[in-house]
Amino acid sequence: MGDLKKDLQNYFKQQEELFTDEFFFDKKVLVSDGEIKISLEELEEEVKQCKKCELWKTRINAVFGAGNPEADLLFIGEAPGHNEDLQGKPFVGRAGKLLDKILLAVNTVREDVFIANILKCRPPGNRTPHSGEIENCEPYLLTQIQILKPKLIICLGLIAAKTLLRVEYTLHQMRGRIYNYHGFDLMVTYHPAALLRNPNLKRFAWEDFQKIQKLYLEKTRS
Ligand code: URA
Ligand code: SF4
């Protein structure tokens, strides 16, 4: 896979060509001299005001993501649900409570990691994101990754995994492996909502998180 910074630059160049009077992020010059020129806080402001896809019309709050800006571990879910939309924070509903328990089991807490989603606004009725929505929103996530520079990215569920890795495998095929995503190590595991629906999957998720913890410790041990 290519270099994330180059991909972003190409992306912004394309956007500039497509929307001559409307640069992708309206207010900030994001990339100049090959460097990301925006802070996490400024990016969050952009996201809160974003109207790049139809979802802005039905959202209560855009959900940028939350956690430690110095985090080594970045979790990526699908999209905000009802509770997240209400509170403007990721994973605050039932799936979020389970995620908290999983994090505790691997000796961490959400304040030490960063949690974001592929889509920043809730699709009505929690429907699956449309490809156009993903296309519009993904550059925010790519910029978040570029700013955060996590040591390990964890995709929660198939939507996050398929979106980032551009593959059509099943989740079962993807779990347990280490992917290279633009130079970042990335692993895939079940979405906590899937574990709530099907508790039989919990033992697989447990195995995945043991691997995740092991790799994380290897990467952060100095
Ligand atoms: N499911 C997700 O994928 N993300 C959230 O933020 C909440 C539920
Ligand atoms: Fe913008 Fe993403 Fe929200 Fe669509 S989902 S309006 S692209 S922030």
PDB file of C-alpha atoms and ligand atoms in Angstrom:
ATOM      1  CA  MET A   1       0.000   0.000   0.000  1.00  0.00           C
ATOM      2  CA  GLY A   2       1.088   3.531  -0.666  1.00  0.00           C
ATOM      3  CA  ASP A   3       2.078   6.312   1.596  1.00  0.00           C
ATOM      4  CA  LEU A   4      -0.855   7.850   3.443  1.00  0.00           C
ATOM      5  CA  LYS A   5       0.497  11.365   3.190  1.00  0.00           C
ATOM      6  CA  LYS A   6       0.841  11.028  -0.598  1.00  0.00           C
ATOM      7  CA  ASP A   7      -2.642   9.566  -0.886  1.00  0.00           C
ATOM      8  CA  LEU A   8      -4.069  12.483   1.060  1.00  0.00           C
ATOM      9  CA  GLN A   9      -2.191  14.988  -1.057  1.00  0.00           C
ATOM     10  CA  ASN A  10      -3.485  13.343  -4.226  1.00  0.00           C
ATOM     11  CA  TYR A  11      -6.943  13.264  -2.762  1.00  0.00           C
ATOM     12  CA  PHE A  12      -6.907  16.963  -1.925  1.00  0.00           C
ATOM     13  CA  LYS A  13      -5.494  17.776  -5.339  1.00  0.00           C
ATOM     14  CA  GLN A  14      -8.334  15.884  -6.998  1.00  0.00           C
ATOM     15  CA  GLN A  15     -10.840  17.652  -4.795  1.00  0.00           C
ATOM     16  CA  GLU A  16      -9.358  20.995  -5.755  1.00  0.00           C
ATOM     17  CA  GLU A  17      -9.729  20.104  -9.409  1.00  0.00           C
ATOM     18  CA  LEU A  18     -13.297  18.927  -8.914  1.00  0.00           C
ATOM     19  CA  PHE A  19     -14.494  21.791  -6.751  1.00  0.00           C
ATOM     20  CA  THR A  20     -12.537  24.811  -7.848  1.00  0.00           C
ATOM     21  CA  ASP A  21     -14.443  27.189  -5.617  1.00  0.00           C
ATOM     22  CA  GLU A  22     -14.996  24.745  -2.807  1.00  0.00           C
ATOM     23  CA  PHE A  23     -11.919  23.077  -1.435  1.00  0.00           C
ATOM     24  CA  PHE A  24     -12.646  19.865   0.407  1.00  0.00           C
ATOM     25  CA  PHE A  25     -12.297  21.273   3.889  1.00  0.00           C
ATOM     26  CA  ASP A  26     -13.774  24.706   3.529  1.00  0.00           C
ATOM     27  CA  LYS A  27     -11.915  26.734   6.091  1.00  0.00           C
ATOM     28  CA  LYS A  28      -8.441  25.326   6.531  1.00  0.00           C
ATOM     29  CA  VAL A  29      -5.527  24.658   4.278  1.00  0.00           C
ATOM     30  CA  LEU A  30      -4.925  21.094   5.268  1.00  0.00           C
ATOM     31  CA  VAL A  31      -1.892  20.088   3.356  1.00  0.00           C
ATOM     32  CA  SER A  32       0.922  22.322   2.314  1.00  0.00           C
ATOM     33  CA  ASP A  33       4.538  21.389   1.588  1.00  0.00           C
ATOM     34  CA  GLY A  34       3.513  17.810   2.190  1.00  0.00           C
ATOM     35  CA  GLU A  35       2.677  18.427   5.848  1.00  0.00           C
ATOM     36  CA  ILE A  36      -0.671  18.149   7.566  1.00  0.00           C
ATOM     37  CA  LYS A  37      -1.470  21.671   8.734  1.00  0.00           C
ATOM     38  CA  ILE A  38      -4.451  21.071  10.904  1.00  0.00           C
ATOM     39  CA  SER A  39      -4.790  20.097  14.540  1.00  0.00           C
ATOM     40  CA  LEU A  40      -7.207  17.520  15.862  1.00  0.00           C
ATOM     41  CA  GLU A  41      -9.297  20.339  17.394  1.00  0.00           C
ATOM     42  CA  GLU A  42      -9.483  22.241  14.108  1.00  0.00           C
ATOM     43  CA  LEU A  43     -10.425  19.080  12.255  1.00  0.00           C
ATOM     44  CA  GLU A  44     -13.188  18.479  14.793  1.00  0.00           C
ATOM     45  CA  GLU A  45     -14.573  21.958  14.083  1.00  0.00           C
ATOM     46  CA  GLU A  46     -14.606  21.147  10.359  1.00  0.00           C
ATOM     47  CA  VAL A  47     -16.468  17.925  10.985  1.00  0.00           C
ATOM     48  CA  LYS A  48     -19.064  19.617  13.195  1.00  0.00           C
ATOM     49  CA  GLN A  49     -19.904  21.980  10.340  1.00  0.00           C
ATOM     50  CA  CYS A  50     -19.617  19.442   7.522  1.00  0.00           C
ATOM     51  CA  LYS A  51     -22.375  19.195   4.929  1.00  0.00           C
ATOM     52  CA  LYS A  52     -20.561  16.984   2.441  1.00  0.00           C
ATOM     53  CA  CYS A  53     -23.238  14.338   2.398  1.00  0.00           C
ATOM     54  CA  GLU A  54     -26.950  14.256   3.158  1.00  0.00           C
ATOM     55  CA  LEU A  55     -26.442  12.940   6.675  1.00  0.00           C
ATOM     56  CA  TRP A  56     -25.887  16.429   8.075  1.00  0.00           C
ATOM     57  CA  LYS A  57     -29.613  17.059   7.592  1.00  0.00           C
ATOM     58  CA  THR A  58     -30.718  14.361  10.023  1.00  0.00           C
ATOM     59  CA  ARG A  59     -27.892  14.455  12.563  1.00  0.00           C
ATOM     60  CA  ILE A  60     -28.265  16.001  16.004  1.00  0.00           C
ATOM     61  CA  ASN A  61     -24.507  15.965  16.553  1.00  0.00           C
ATOM     62  CA  ALA A  62     -21.594  14.964  14.394  1.00  0.00           C
ATOM     63  CA  VAL A  63     -19.431  12.470  16.283  1.00  0.00           C
ATOM     64  CA  PHE A  64     -15.792  13.259  15.615  1.00  0.00           C
ATOM     65  CA  GLY A  65     -14.311  10.673  17.927  1.00  0.00           C
ATOM     66  CA  ALA A  66     -12.854  10.895  21.403  1.00  0.00           C
ATOM     67  CA  GLY A  67      -9.981   9.794  23.528  1.00  0.00           C
ATOM     68  CA  ASN A  68      -6.365  10.504  24.147  1.00  0.00           C
ATOM     69  CA  PRO A  69      -4.688  12.498  21.341  1.00  0.00           C
ATOM     70  CA  GLU A  70      -1.442  10.735  22.315  1.00  0.00           C
ATOM     71  CA  ALA A  71      -3.046   7.303  22.053  1.00  0.00           C
ATOM     72  CA  ASP A  72      -1.086   4.396  20.576  1.00  0.00           C
ATOM     73  CA  LEU A  73      -4.259   2.448  19.921  1.00  0.00           C
ATOM     74  CA  LEU A  74      -7.009   3.680  17.565  1.00  0.00           C
ATOM     75  CA  PHE A  75     -10.363   1.891  17.390  1.00  0.00           C
ATOM     76  CA  ILE A  76     -12.544   2.447  14.350  1.00  0.00           C
ATOM     77  CA  GLY A  77     -16.242   1.626  14.323  1.00  0.00           C
ATOM     78  CA  GLU A  78     -18.915   2.069  11.694  1.00  0.00           C
ATOM     79  CA  ALA A  79     -21.071   5.104  12.428  1.00  0.00           C
ATOM     80  CA  PRO A  80     -22.817   6.804  15.337  1.00  0.00           C
ATOM     81  CA  GLY A  81     -26.065   5.286  16.544  1.00  0.00           C
ATOM     82  CA  HIS A  82     -28.927   6.979  18.362  1.00  0.00           C
ATOM     83  CA  ASN A  83     -27.136   7.584  21.678  1.00  0.00           C
ATOM     84  CA  GLU A  84     -23.945   8.742  19.995  1.00  0.00           C
ATOM     85  CA  ASP A  85     -25.926  11.175  17.852  1.00  0.00           C
ATOM     86  CA  LEU A  86     -27.598  12.569  20.978  1.00  0.00           C
ATOM     87  CA  GLN A  87     -24.387  12.949  22.962  1.00  0.00           C
ATOM     88  CA  GLY A  88     -21.890  13.689  20.192  1.00  0.00           C
ATOM     89  CA  LYS A  89     -19.566  10.962  21.509  1.00  0.00           C
ATOM     90  CA  PRO A  90     -18.608   7.572  20.056  1.00  0.00           C
ATOM     91  CA  PHE A  91     -19.707   4.252  21.526  1.00  0.00           C
ATOM     92  CA  VAL A  92     -21.819   5.493  24.424  1.00  0.00           C
ATOM     93  CA  GLY A  93     -24.713   3.041  23.973  1.00  0.00           C
ATOM     94  CA  ARG A  94     -24.905  -0.681  24.729  1.00  0.00           C
ATOM     95  CA  ALA A  95     -22.137  -1.598  22.297  1.00  0.00           C
ATOM     96  CA  GLY A  96     -19.979   1.056  23.954  1.00  0.00           C
ATOM     97  CA  LYS A  97     -20.530  -0.413  27.408  1.00  0.00           C
ATOM     98  CA  LEU A  98     -19.341  -3.766  26.098  1.00  0.00           C
ATOM     99  CA  LEU A  99     -16.347  -2.108  24.443  1.00  0.00           C
ATOM    100  CA  ASP A 100     -15.443  -0.595  27.845  1.00  0.00           C
ATOM    101  CA  LYS A 101     -15.500  -4.064  29.402  1.00  0.00           C
ATOM    102  CA  ILE A 102     -13.322  -5.460  26.625  1.00  0.00           C
ATOM    103  CA  LEU A 103     -10.841  -2.617  27.079  1.00  0.00           C
ATOM    104  CA  LEU A 104     -10.654  -3.307  30.808  1.00  0.00           C
ATOM    105  CA  ALA A 105     -10.003  -6.977  30.082  1.00  0.00           C
ATOM    106  CA  VAL A 106      -6.918  -5.967  28.107  1.00  0.00           C
ATOM    107  CA  ASN A 107      -5.791  -3.539  30.804  1.00  0.00           C
ATOM    108  CA  THR A 108      -6.753  -0.286  29.218  1.00  0.00           C
ATOM    109  CA  VAL A 109      -9.542   2.302  29.384  1.00  0.00           C
ATOM    110  CA  ARG A 110     -11.094   4.518  26.752  1.00  0.00           C
ATOM    111  CA  GLU A 111      -9.280   7.585  28.118  1.00  0.00           C
ATOM    112  CA  ASP A 112      -6.006   5.968  27.021  1.00  0.00           C
ATOM    113  CA  VAL A 113      -7.067   5.045  23.496  1.00  0.00           C
ATOM    114  CA  PHE A 114      -8.779   6.950  20.687  1.00  0.00           C
ATOM    115  CA  ILE A 115     -12.135   5.845  19.304  1.00  0.00           C
ATOM    116  CA  ALA A 116     -13.546   7.053  15.990  1.00  0.00           C
ATOM    117  CA  ASN A 117     -15.926   5.922  13.286  1.00  0.00           C
ATOM    118  CA  ILE A 118     -15.847   5.678   9.505  1.00  0.00           C
ATOM    119  CA  LEU A 119     -18.901   7.969   9.305  1.00  0.00           C
ATOM    120  CA  LYS A 120     -19.158  10.948  11.611  1.00  0.00           C
ATOM    121  CA  CYS A 121     -22.935  11.356  11.321  1.00  0.00           C
ATOM    122  CA  ARG A 122     -25.664   8.855  12.071  1.00  0.00           C
ATOM    123  CA  PRO A 123     -27.356   7.161   9.130  1.00  0.00           C
ATOM    124  CA  PRO A 124     -31.130   7.345   9.744  1.00  0.00           C
ATOM    125  CA  GLY A 125     -32.415   4.245  11.523  1.00  0.00           C
ATOM    126  CA  ASN A 126     -28.796   3.014  11.784  1.00  0.00           C
ATOM    127  CA  ARG A 127     -28.873   1.752   8.208  1.00  0.00           C
ATOM    128  CA  THR A 128     -25.634   0.611   6.592  1.00  0.00           C
ATOM    129  CA  PRO A 129     -23.569   3.535   5.287  1.00  0.00           C
ATOM    130  CA  HIS A 130     -23.901   4.251   1.561  1.00  0.00           C
ATOM    131  CA  SER A 131     -20.742   4.224  -0.503  1.00  0.00           C
ATOM    132  CA  GLY A 132     -21.125   7.932  -1.346  1.00  0.00           C
ATOM    133  CA  GLU A 133     -21.293   8.802   2.337  1.00  0.00           C
ATOM    134  CA  ILE A 134     -18.171   6.781   3.032  1.00  0.00           C
ATOM    135  CA  GLU A 135     -16.372   8.442   0.139  1.00  0.00           C
ATOM    136  CA  ASN A 136     -17.201  11.901   1.495  1.00  0.00           C
ATOM    137  CA  CYS A 137     -16.374  11.120   5.083  1.00  0.00           C
ATOM    138  CA  GLU A 138     -13.326   8.851   4.886  1.00  0.00           C
ATOM    139  CA  PRO A 139     -10.814  11.689   4.320  1.00  0.00           C
ATOM    140  CA  TYR A 140     -11.633  12.966   7.829  1.00  0.00           C
ATOM    141  CA  LEU A 141     -10.668   9.593   9.232  1.00  0.00           C
ATOM    142  CA  LEU A 142      -7.513   9.456   7.110  1.00  0.00           C
ATOM    143  CA  THR A 143      -6.557  12.887   8.416  1.00  0.00           C
ATOM    144  CA  GLN A 144      -7.255  11.777  11.979  1.00  0.00           C
ATOM    145  CA  ILE A 145      -4.953   8.800  11.439  1.00  0.00           C
ATOM    146  CA  GLN A 146      -2.263  11.029   9.994  1.00  0.00           C
ATOM    147  CA  ILE A 147      -2.466  13.366  13.005  1.00  0.00           C
ATOM    148  CA  LEU A 148      -2.729  10.641  15.657  1.00  0.00           C
ATOM    149  CA  LYS A 149      -0.153   8.302  14.130  1.00  0.00           C
ATOM    150  CA  PRO A 150      -1.348   5.318  16.195  1.00  0.00           C
ATOM    151  CA  LYS A 151       0.927   2.316  16.711  1.00  0.00           C
ATOM    152  CA  LEU A 152      -1.986  -0.023  16.081  1.00  0.00           C
ATOM    153  CA  ILE A 153      -5.395   0.426  14.446  1.00  0.00           C
ATOM    154  CA  ILE A 154      -8.270  -1.884  15.359  1.00  0.00           C
ATOM    155  CA  CYS A 155     -11.240  -2.107  13.008  1.00  0.00           C
ATOM    156  CA  LEU A 156     -14.426  -3.015  14.830  1.00  0.00           C
ATOM    157  CA  GLY A 157     -16.596  -4.935  12.409  1.00  0.00           C
ATOM    158  CA  LEU A 158     -16.875  -5.585   8.725  1.00  0.00           C
ATOM    159  CA  ILE A 159     -17.828  -2.092   7.534  1.00  0.00           C
ATOM    160  CA  ALA A 160     -14.753  -0.477   9.061  1.00  0.00           C
ATOM    161  CA  ALA A 161     -12.506  -3.274   7.798  1.00  0.00           C
ATOM    162  CA  LYS A 162     -13.888  -3.373   4.248  1.00  0.00           C
ATOM    163  CA  THR A 163     -13.828   0.397   3.964  1.00  0.00           C
ATOM    164  CA  LEU A 164     -10.222   0.784   4.992  1.00  0.00           C
ATOM    165  CA  LEU A 165      -8.750  -2.330   3.412  1.00  0.00           C
ATOM    166  CA  ARG A 166     -10.855  -2.308   0.221  1.00  0.00           C
ATOM    167  CA  VAL A 167     -11.391  -6.071   0.390  1.00  0.00           C
ATOM    168  CA  GLU A 168     -14.436  -8.289   0.251  1.00  0.00           C
ATOM    169  CA  TYR A 169     -13.522 -10.959   2.782  1.00  0.00           C
ATOM    170  CA  THR A 170     -15.701 -12.106   5.637  1.00  0.00           C
ATOM    171  CA  LEU A 171     -14.868 -10.897   9.097  1.00  0.00           C
ATOM    172  CA  HIS A 172     -13.936 -14.424  10.045  1.00  0.00           C
ATOM    173  CA  GLN A 173     -11.322 -14.429   7.265  1.00  0.00           C
ATOM    174  CA  MET A 174      -9.873 -11.101   8.353  1.00  0.00           C
ATOM    175  CA  ARG A 175      -9.661 -11.503  12.103  1.00  0.00           C
ATOM    176  CA  GLY A 176      -6.395 -12.566  13.708  1.00  0.00           C
ATOM    177  CA  ARG A 177      -4.145 -11.160  10.989  1.00  0.00           C
ATOM    178  CA  ILE A 178      -1.996  -8.075  10.951  1.00  0.00           C
ATOM    179  CA  TYR A 179      -2.595  -5.863   7.939  1.00  0.00           C
ATOM    180  CA  ASN A 180      -0.409  -3.029   6.776  1.00  0.00           C
ATOM    181  CA  TYR A 181      -2.555   0.009   6.201  1.00  0.00           C
ATOM    182  CA  HIS A 182      -0.516   2.851   4.712  1.00  0.00           C
ATOM    183  CA  GLY A 183       2.376   1.882   6.961  1.00  0.00           C
ATOM    184  CA  PHE A 184       0.196   1.422  10.044  1.00  0.00           C
ATOM    185  CA  ASP A 185      -0.426  -1.984  11.605  1.00  0.00           C
ATOM    186  CA  LEU A 186      -4.102  -2.810  11.550  1.00  0.00           C
ATOM    187  CA  MET A 187      -6.126  -5.673  12.988  1.00  0.00           C
ATOM    188  CA  VAL A 188      -9.775  -6.547  12.544  1.00  0.00           C
ATOM    189  CA  THR A 189     -12.179  -7.936  15.102  1.00  0.00           C
ATOM    190  CA  TYR A 190     -15.912  -8.202  15.696  1.00  0.00           C
ATOM    191  CA  HIS A 191     -18.019  -5.148  16.320  1.00  0.00           C
ATOM    192  CA  PRO A 192     -19.254  -5.176  19.929  1.00  0.00           C
ATOM    193  CA  ALA A 193     -22.831  -4.927  18.614  1.00  0.00           C
ATOM    194  CA  ALA A 194     -22.267  -8.252  16.811  1.00  0.00           C
ATOM    195  CA  LEU A 195     -21.122  -9.765  20.113  1.00  0.00           C
ATOM    196  CA  LEU A 196     -24.318  -8.531  21.760  1.00  0.00           C
ATOM    197  CA  ARG A 197     -26.391 -10.116  18.991  1.00  0.00           C
ATOM    198  CA  ASN A 198     -24.432 -13.343  18.974  1.00  0.00           C
ATOM    199  CA  PRO A 199     -22.678 -14.115  22.274  1.00  0.00           C
ATOM    200  CA  ASN A 200     -21.148 -17.245  20.702  1.00  0.00           C
ATOM    201  CA  LEU A 201     -18.717 -14.911  18.953  1.00  0.00           C
ATOM    202  CA  LYS A 202     -17.319 -13.625  22.243  1.00  0.00           C
ATOM    203  CA  ARG A 203     -14.715 -16.364  22.517  1.00  0.00           C
ATOM    204  CA  PHE A 204     -13.319 -15.399  19.082  1.00  0.00           C
ATOM    205  CA  ALA A 205     -13.242 -11.749  20.096  1.00  0.00           C
ATOM    206  CA  TRP A 206     -11.447 -12.768  23.276  1.00  0.00           C
ATOM    207  CA  GLU A 207      -8.767 -14.524  21.190  1.00  0.00           C
ATOM    208  CA  ASP A 208      -8.482 -11.455  18.968  1.00  0.00           C
ATOM    209  CA  PHE A 209      -8.000  -9.133  21.911  1.00  0.00           C
ATOM    210  CA  GLN A 210      -5.310 -11.379  23.371  1.00  0.00           C
ATOM    211  CA  LYS A 211      -3.423 -10.996  20.074  1.00  0.00           C
ATOM    212  CA  ILE A 212      -4.122  -7.275  20.000  1.00  0.00           C
ATOM    213  CA  GLN A 213      -2.791  -6.855  23.519  1.00  0.00           C
ATOM    214  CA  LYS A 214       0.324  -8.863  22.711  1.00  0.00           C
ATOM    215  CA  LEU A 215       1.105  -6.840  19.591  1.00  0.00           C
ATOM    216  CA  TYR A 216       0.354  -3.593  21.400  1.00  0.00           C
ATOM    217  CA  LEU A 217       2.753  -4.476  24.227  1.00  0.00           C
ATOM    218  CA  GLU A 218       5.446  -5.439  21.720  1.00  0.00           C
ATOM    219  CA  LYS A 219       5.046  -2.139  19.921  1.00  0.00           C
ATOM    220  CA  THR A 220       4.962   0.073  22.986  1.00  0.00           C
ATOM    221  CA  ARG A 221       7.642  -1.629  25.048  1.00  0.00           C
ATOM    222  CA  SER A 222      10.718   0.573  24.822  1.00  0.00           C
TER     223      SER A 222
HETATM  224  N1  URA B   1     -21.486   1.645  16.702  1.00  0.00           N
HETATM  225  C1  URA B   1     -20.463   2.182  16.031  1.00  0.00           C
HETATM  226  O1  URA B   1     -19.984   1.631  15.061  1.00  0.00           O
HETATM  227  N2  URA B   1     -19.989   3.345  16.434  1.00  0.00           N
HETATM  228  C2  URA B   1     -20.468   4.014  17.483  1.00  0.00           C
HETATM  229  O2  URA B   1     -19.957   5.082  17.786  1.00  0.00           O
HETATM  230  C3  URA B   1     -21.528   3.414  18.198  1.00  0.00           C
HETATM  231  C4  URA B   1     -22.027   2.235  17.785  1.00  0.00           C
HETATM  232 FE1  SF4 B   2     -19.835  15.263   6.559  1.00  0.00          FE
HETATM  233 FE2  SF4 B   2     -19.202  12.775   7.197  1.00  0.00          FE
HETATM  234 FE3  SF4 B   2     -21.287  13.949   8.324  1.00  0.00          FE
HETATM  235 FE4  SF4 B   2     -21.432  13.264   5.774  1.00  0.00          FE
HETATM  236  S1  SF4 B   2     -21.216  11.857   7.496  1.00  0.00           S
HETATM  237  S2  SF4 B   2     -22.066  15.227   6.658  1.00  0.00           S
HETATM  238  S3  SF4 B   2     -19.306  13.617   5.118  1.00  0.00           S
HETATM  239  S4  SF4 B   2     -19.129  14.543   8.570  1.00  0.00           S
END
